Short mmCIF file of C-alpha atoms in Angstrom, two decimals:
data_model
loop_
_atom_site.label_atom_id
_atom_site.label_comp_id
_atom_site.label_asym_id
_atom_site.label_seq_id
_atom_site.Cartn_x
_atom_site.Cartn_y
_atom_site.Cartn_z
CA MET F 1 119.95 116.08 100.04
CA SER F 2 120.36 119.15 97.77
CA ASP F 3 122.05 116.80 95.01
CA LEU F 4 118.76 114.63 94.88
CA VAL F 5 117.22 114.25 91.38
CA LEU F 6 113.57 113.83 91.03
CA GLY F 7 112.18 113.01 87.72
CA LEU F 8 109.02 111.70 86.07
CA ASP F 9 108.77 108.73 83.76
CA THR F 10 106.22 107.51 81.20
CA PHE F 11 105.91 104.75 78.56
CA GLY F 12 103.36 107.14 76.57
CA ASP F 13 100.55 105.13 77.68
CA VAL F 14 97.33 105.79 75.61
CA PRO F 15 95.13 108.10 77.87
CA VAL F 16 91.42 109.04 77.58
CA ASP F 17 89.83 112.19 77.24
CA ASP F 18 87.45 113.78 79.75
CA ALA F 19 84.59 111.91 77.94
CA GLY F 20 86.29 108.46 78.54
CA VAL F 21 87.09 108.00 74.82
CA PRO F 22 90.87 106.61 74.25
CA ILE F 23 92.83 109.39 72.39
CA SER F 24 95.01 108.42 69.13
CA GLN F 25 98.68 107.35 69.55
CA ALA F 26 99.81 110.45 67.58
CA ALA F 27 97.77 112.51 70.19
CA ALA F 28 99.15 110.56 73.04
CA ILE F 29 102.67 111.52 71.97
CA ARG F 30 101.87 115.01 71.53
CA GLN F 31 100.41 114.97 75.22
CA VAL F 32 103.67 113.53 76.52
CA VAL F 33 105.43 116.22 74.94
CA ASP F 34 103.18 118.99 76.53
CA GLU F 35 103.32 117.19 79.97
CA ALA F 36 107.27 117.35 79.58
CA VAL F 37 107.25 121.10 78.74
CA LEU F 38 105.27 121.65 81.84
CA ALA F 39 107.46 119.61 84.04
CA ASP F 40 110.19 121.33 82.68
CA GLN F 41 108.26 125.13 83.87
CA LEU F 42 107.88 123.60 87.22
CA GLY F 43 111.57 122.69 88.01
CA VAL F 44 111.37 118.76 87.62
CA ASP F 45 114.93 117.52 87.15
CA VAL F 46 114.58 114.72 84.24
CA ILE F 47 111.57 113.11 82.02
CA ALA F 48 112.29 109.62 80.98
CA LEU F 49 110.49 107.87 78.36
CA GLY F 50 110.40 104.30 77.95
CA GLU F 51 110.35 102.14 74.63
CA HIS F 52 107.58 99.59 73.70
CA HIS F 53 106.07 98.03 70.94
CA ARG F 54 102.66 97.45 72.24
CA PRO F 55 99.15 99.04 71.48
CA GLU F 56 98.95 100.33 75.28
CA TYR F 57 101.68 102.50 74.45
CA SER F 58 102.72 105.37 72.08
CA ILE F 59 106.59 105.75 72.30
CA SER F 60 108.47 103.13 70.35
CA THR F 61 111.25 105.44 69.59
CA PRO F 62 112.08 107.69 73.06
CA GLU F 63 114.94 109.54 71.58
CA THR F 64 112.44 110.92 68.80
CA VAL F 65 109.94 112.42 71.42
CA LEU F 66 113.04 113.44 73.30
CA ALA F 67 114.28 115.36 70.51
CA GLY F 68 110.75 117.24 70.18
CA ILE F 69 110.98 117.84 73.91
CA ALA F 70 114.47 119.35 73.38
CA THR F 71 113.44 122.26 71.18
CA ARG F 72 110.39 123.24 73.83
CA THR F 73 112.52 122.93 76.99
CA GLY F 74 115.41 124.65 78.46
CA ARG F 75 116.52 122.85 81.50
CA ILE F 76 115.09 119.50 82.11
CA ARG F 77 117.19 116.51 81.57
CA LEU F 78 116.04 114.16 78.65
CA ALA F 79 116.39 110.35 79.35
CA SER F 80 115.06 107.03 78.04
CA GLY F 81 113.67 104.61 80.51
CA VAL F 82 114.63 102.39 78.81
CA THR F 83 116.11 102.07 75.75
CA VAL F 84 116.03 98.02 74.57
CA LEU F 85 119.53 97.84 73.67
CA SER F 86 119.42 93.91 72.95
CA SER F 87 117.09 94.71 69.82
CA ASP F 88 118.76 97.61 68.74
CA ASP F 89 122.15 98.57 67.44
CA PRO F 90 124.45 100.10 69.67
CA VAL F 91 126.21 102.70 67.18
CA ARG F 92 122.53 103.65 66.12
CA VAL F 93 121.58 104.45 69.59
CA PHE F 94 124.69 106.30 70.52
CA GLN F 95 124.09 108.52 67.43
CA ARG F 96 120.64 109.10 67.98
CA PHE F 97 121.15 110.26 71.68
CA ALA F 98 124.41 112.02 70.57
CA THR F 99 122.00 113.98 68.35
CA VAL F 100 119.23 114.64 71.13
CA ASP F 101 122.20 115.88 73.22
CA ALA F 102 123.07 118.39 70.67
CA LEU F 103 119.58 119.47 70.17
CA SER F 104 119.34 119.73 73.83
CA ASN F 105 122.50 121.44 74.65
CA GLY F 106 123.92 118.67 76.69
CA ARG F 107 120.79 117.30 78.36
CA ALA F 108 120.38 114.08 77.10
CA GLU F 109 120.84 110.72 79.04
CA VAL F 110 120.46 107.01 78.06
CA ILE F 111 119.01 104.27 80.43
CA LEU F 112 119.80 100.80 78.50
CA GLY F 113 118.11 97.82 79.46
CA ARG F 114 116.97 94.09 78.15
CA GLY F 115 113.60 95.21 78.56
CA SER F 116 110.76 93.42 80.59
CA PHE F 117 108.76 92.94 77.47
CA THR F 118 109.99 91.00 74.46
CA GLU F 119 107.51 92.43 71.37
CA SER F 120 110.87 94.09 69.90
CA PHE F 121 112.71 90.85 69.53
CA PRO F 122 110.63 89.29 66.90
CA LEU F 123 109.82 92.81 65.50
CA PHE F 124 113.30 93.17 64.83
CA GLY F 125 114.69 89.78 63.99
CA TYR F 126 116.07 88.83 67.04
CA ASP F 127 115.89 85.34 68.57
CA LEU F 128 114.78 85.29 72.23
CA SER F 129 117.29 82.71 73.18
CA ASP F 130 119.92 85.20 72.62
CA TYR F 131 118.34 87.36 75.17
CA ASP F 132 121.39 87.44 77.58
CA ALA F 133 123.83 87.34 75.01
CA LEU F 134 122.57 90.23 73.18
CA PHE F 135 122.59 92.75 75.78
CA GLU F 136 125.98 91.51 77.19
CA GLU F 137 127.91 91.83 73.68
CA LYS F 138 125.95 95.02 72.90
CA LEU F 139 126.80 96.77 76.21
CA ASP F 140 130.24 96.01 75.82
CA LEU F 141 130.24 97.91 72.63
CA PHE F 142 128.24 100.89 73.81
CA VAL F 143 130.49 101.15 76.78
CA LYS F 144 133.44 101.48 74.11
CA LEU F 145 131.45 103.89 71.96
CA LEU F 146 131.32 106.14 74.98
CA ASP F 147 135.10 106.96 74.76
CA GLU F 148 134.02 108.73 71.46
CA LYS F 149 137.13 107.16 69.74
CA PRO F 150 137.82 104.99 66.93
CA VAL F 151 136.34 101.60 67.70
CA THR F 152 137.89 98.30 67.05
CA TRP F 153 135.39 95.49 68.45
CA THR F 154 134.58 91.90 67.38
CA GLY F 155 131.49 89.92 68.71
CA THR F 156 129.28 87.32 67.61
CA MET F 157 125.78 89.25 67.43
CA ARG F 158 126.57 91.93 65.10
CA ALA F 159 129.27 92.72 62.39
CA ALA F 160 132.92 93.63 63.75
CA LEU F 161 134.25 97.21 63.65
CA GLU F 162 137.63 98.26 62.53
CA ASN F 163 139.00 101.55 63.77
CA ALA F 164 135.30 103.01 63.29
CA ASP F 165 134.72 106.51 64.28
CA VAL F 166 131.10 107.33 65.10
CA PHE F 167 129.32 110.66 64.64
CA PRO F 168 128.17 112.98 65.59
CA LYS F 169 130.34 113.67 68.88
CA THR F 170 129.17 115.18 72.14
CA GLU F 171 130.33 118.38 73.68
CA ASN F 172 130.52 116.64 77.07
CA GLY F 173 129.77 113.00 77.12
CA LEU F 174 126.74 110.83 76.85
CA ARG F 175 125.37 110.07 80.40
CA THR F 176 124.53 106.61 80.34
CA TRP F 177 122.78 104.07 83.06
CA VAL F 178 121.67 100.48 83.18
CA GLY F 179 118.31 99.75 84.30
CA VAL F 180 117.85 96.69 86.35
CA GLY F 181 114.89 94.67 87.55
CA GLY F 182 116.59 92.67 90.34
CA SER F 183 119.30 90.22 89.06
CA PRO F 184 122.45 90.43 90.94
CA GLN F 185 124.23 89.31 87.61
CA SER F 186 123.14 92.58 86.13
CA VAL F 187 123.99 94.76 89.16
CA VAL F 188 127.66 93.35 88.98
CA ARG F 189 127.82 93.83 85.14
CA THR F 190 126.80 97.29 85.58
CA ALA F 191 129.54 97.76 88.36
CA ARG F 192 131.90 96.10 85.95
CA HIS F 193 131.35 98.81 83.57
CA GLY F 194 131.41 101.65 85.91
CA LEU F 195 128.05 102.86 84.84
CA PRO F 196 125.32 104.16 87.10
CA LEU F 197 122.69 101.92 87.87
CA MET F 198 118.69 102.62 87.82
CA LEU F 199 116.75 99.97 89.91
CA ALA F 200 113.12 99.26 88.68
CA ILE F 201 111.22 98.80 91.52
CA ILE F 202 107.49 98.00 90.67
CA GLY F 203 106.01 96.17 93.55
CA GLY F 204 106.90 94.95 97.30
CA ASP F 205 108.65 96.66 99.88
CA PRO F 206 111.74 98.83 98.28
CA ALA F 207 113.86 97.95 101.17
CA ARG F 208 114.15 94.40 99.55
CA PHE F 209 116.55 96.26 97.08
CA ALA F 210 118.80 97.44 99.49
CA PRO F 211 121.25 94.47 99.28
CA TYR F 212 121.43 95.34 95.52
CA VAL F 213 122.75 98.66 96.02
CA ASP F 214 124.99 97.53 98.37
CA LEU F 215 126.13 94.87 95.95
CA TYR F 216 126.55 97.54 93.17
CA ARG F 217 128.77 99.61 95.53
CA ARG F 218 131.09 96.30 96.85
CA ALA F 219 131.41 95.35 93.27
CA ALA F 220 132.66 98.85 92.07
CA ASP F 221 134.89 98.94 94.83
CA GLN F 222 136.51 95.38 94.42
CA LEU F 223 136.47 95.81 90.55
CA GLY F 224 138.21 99.24 90.72
CA THR F 225 135.44 101.28 89.35
CA VAL F 226 133.32 104.21 89.90
CA ALA F 227 130.09 103.65 92.26
CA HIS F 228 127.83 106.35 91.15
CA PRO F 229 124.88 107.53 93.04
CA VAL F 230 122.19 104.74 92.33
CA GLY F 231 118.61 105.58 90.75
CA MET F 232 115.28 103.88 91.09
CA HIS F 233 112.04 104.21 89.37
CA SER F 234 108.75 103.11 90.60
CA PRO F 235 105.08 103.59 89.46
CA GLY F 236 102.59 106.07 91.12
CA PHE F 237 100.17 108.96 90.74
CA VAL F 238 99.47 112.05 92.32
CA ALA F 239 96.12 113.97 92.89
CA ASP F 240 94.72 116.30 95.30
CA THR F 241 93.49 113.66 97.96
CA ASP F 242 94.59 110.28 98.48
CA GLU F 243 91.07 109.12 97.75
CA GLU F 244 91.05 110.76 94.39
CA ALA F 245 94.42 109.36 93.33
CA ARG F 246 93.36 105.87 94.02
CA GLU F 247 90.05 105.90 92.24
CA LEU F 248 91.48 107.64 89.63
CA PHE F 249 94.47 105.28 89.03
CA TYR F 250 93.00 102.11 89.79
CA PRO F 251 90.13 101.17 87.26
CA ALA F 252 92.92 101.74 84.07
CA TYR F 253 95.75 100.24 86.16
CA LYS F 254 93.94 97.00 86.76
CA VAL F 255 93.08 96.78 83.19
CA ILE F 256 96.74 97.01 82.13
CA ARG F 257 98.08 94.93 84.91
CA ASP F 258 95.42 92.11 84.06
CA ARG F 259 96.10 92.14 80.41
CA ILE F 260 100.13 91.88 81.04
CA GLY F 261 99.27 89.46 83.69
CA ALA F 262 97.57 87.21 81.50
CA LEU F 263 100.48 86.59 79.19
CA ARG F 264 102.60 86.25 82.36
CA GLY F 265 100.36 83.94 84.36
CA TRP F 266 99.40 86.21 87.14
CA PRO F 267 95.96 85.99 88.64
CA PRO F 268 93.67 89.07 88.00
CA LEU F 269 94.49 91.86 90.42
CA ARG F 270 92.28 92.35 93.45
CA ARG F 271 91.47 95.88 94.97
CA SER F 272 93.02 94.50 98.62
CA GLU F 273 95.96 93.69 96.81
CA PHE F 274 96.32 97.34 95.07
CA ASP F 275 95.66 98.94 98.46
CA ALA F 276 98.22 97.04 100.31
CA GLU F 277 100.76 97.80 97.82
CA VAL F 278 99.78 101.45 97.97
CA ALA F 279 99.94 101.27 101.72
CA HIS F 280 103.30 99.00 102.08
CA GLY F 281 104.57 98.38 98.53
CA SER F 282 106.18 100.38 95.50
CA LEU F 283 103.10 102.26 94.19
CA TYR F 284 103.32 105.94 95.12
CA ILE F 285 99.56 106.99 95.22
CA GLY F 286 98.19 109.74 96.85
CA SER F 287 98.07 113.62 97.74
CA PRO F 288 101.14 115.33 97.26
CA GLU F 289 101.62 115.08 100.90
CA THR F 290 101.36 111.18 101.10
CA VAL F 291 103.60 110.71 97.50
CA ALA F 292 106.00 112.82 99.23
CA ARG F 293 106.66 111.21 102.51
CA LYS F 294 106.83 107.92 100.98
CA ILE F 295 109.25 109.06 98.17
CA ALA F 296 111.27 110.22 100.84
CA GLY F 297 111.01 106.99 102.91
CA ALA F 298 112.35 105.11 100.08
CA VAL F 299 115.11 107.44 99.12
CA ARG F 300 116.40 107.54 102.75
CA THR F 301 115.97 103.52 103.16
CA LEU F 302 118.01 102.55 99.82
CA GLY F 303 120.10 105.64 100.02
CA VAL F 304 119.58 106.52 96.23
CA GLY F 305 120.30 109.82 94.54
CA ARG F 306 117.68 109.92 92.06
CA PHE F 307 113.87 108.95 92.22
CA ASP F 308 111.68 108.75 89.03
CA LEU F 309 107.98 108.40 89.52
CA ILE F 310 106.52 106.35 86.49
CA TYR F 311 103.36 108.61 86.49
CA THR F 312 101.34 106.82 83.87
CA ALA F 313 100.06 103.29 84.13
CA GLY F 314 97.03 102.57 82.03
CA ALA F 315 94.53 105.00 80.36
CA GLN F 316 94.04 107.57 83.04
CA PRO F 317 92.43 110.90 81.72
CA VAL F 318 94.43 113.55 79.96
CA SER F 319 93.19 116.18 82.55
CA ALA F 320 94.14 114.14 85.66
CA ARG F 321 97.68 113.12 84.12
CA THR F 322 98.13 116.83 83.66
CA ARG F 323 97.16 117.69 87.22
CA ALA F 324 99.33 114.70 88.40
CA VAL F 325 102.29 116.32 86.85
CA GLU F 326 101.65 119.70 87.98
CA LEU F 327 101.16 118.49 91.56
CA PHE F 328 104.57 116.40 91.27
CA GLY F 329 106.75 119.52 90.20
CA ALA F 330 104.79 121.94 92.26
CA LYS F 331 104.34 120.34 95.42
CA VAL F 332 105.73 116.77 95.77
CA ALA F 333 109.36 117.36 94.99
CA PRO F 334 109.99 120.33 97.02
CA MET F 335 108.10 118.44 100.08
CA VAL F 336 110.48 115.33 99.32
CA ARG F 337 113.80 117.78 99.73
CA ASP F 338 112.27 119.60 102.73
CA ILE F 339 111.55 116.44 104.41
CA LEU F 340 115.43 115.10 103.53
CA GLY F 341 116.75 118.40 104.51
CA GLY F 342 117.92 119.52 101.23
#
C-alpha cells in the first residue's frame, strides 16, 4: 500500500518534565510544535491537532498551532483532529484553514466533527439541545464554501448569506474530512456530502467498525458521490520495549481516563482492562515492532487508507513523548509499509 497515509494526532495534553512536574500550557503548545517538526524531519505524513477546552489539554485553536508549525516544516500535512464545527462559525473556520493552507503551501486539512466533549457549547453560547442540528446545518454551509464561489445560504442556526464571497481563496482547494465516532447516520451524511470519512476508534476490536466502512462506500455509490479512502485514528504509544511503553503510558492514561469517566458514568479503569485493550482492542502500545504489526492488522482488516496514532493520552513525560514520535517516524511507519507490501 504505497499510498497509505500514516500520521500522528494529539490534543496537546499537558505533559510532565523528567522530574514529574507538569509544564505550563504555553510550554505544552511549544512542545507540540517541536514534536511536529521532528515528525516532519522523519517523514511522517501528517500531524493532526484536536480542539479541546479543558485544563488537561493545551490546544483550543488547532489552526493557530498549525500555522506556527507551517512556518517550521516543509512537507508534513497539517490537519485538525477535530475542529468542533458545531460551536464555531463555518465561514471563520474556512478562512482560518485557508490561511494555514497559504502559509504551508497547500498542506492544510480540516477534520470536522461534533466533538466528544461539550465544553465548547456553553463557552461560546450554544445550547446542547441543538447538538445535532448545529452540526447538520453548519456542515451544509461549509460544504458550499468549499466551492470557493459566492454563497447564498439560509439556515436557522446562523445568519443567512446572500451572494457572499469568502477570502482568502486557496490555490488548490481545502482537503476536508468528517470525523465520526460510530453513528450510522453520520457515516451516511458524510457520504451524502462526498467528503472523506475519518473514524475515531478509541476502544474495542477495530473490526467492529468494518460495517461502517462498508456503509460509507455503499451510501456513496447509491447517492452518486465519491467514496474516498477512509481514515481512522486510535490512541497508542511507542517506546523501545513493550514493557516500557505500557509502564510509561498507563499511570497518566488511567488518571485522564478516570477523570473523564467520572463525568460519563464509567467505572475506574482496571489494569486488567487496560492490558486486554492493548492485546486485543484499540490501544496501539508497545515496541515499534508490536505497534507496527497491530497498525498493519487494523489497516488490512478495515481497508483504510490512513491511520493516525493519537500519541498522547495524559501527562506522559516530555522525553518519552519525543522518543515516541521519533520511533513512530523512524521505525513504525516503515515497518507498517513493509508488512503491507508497499
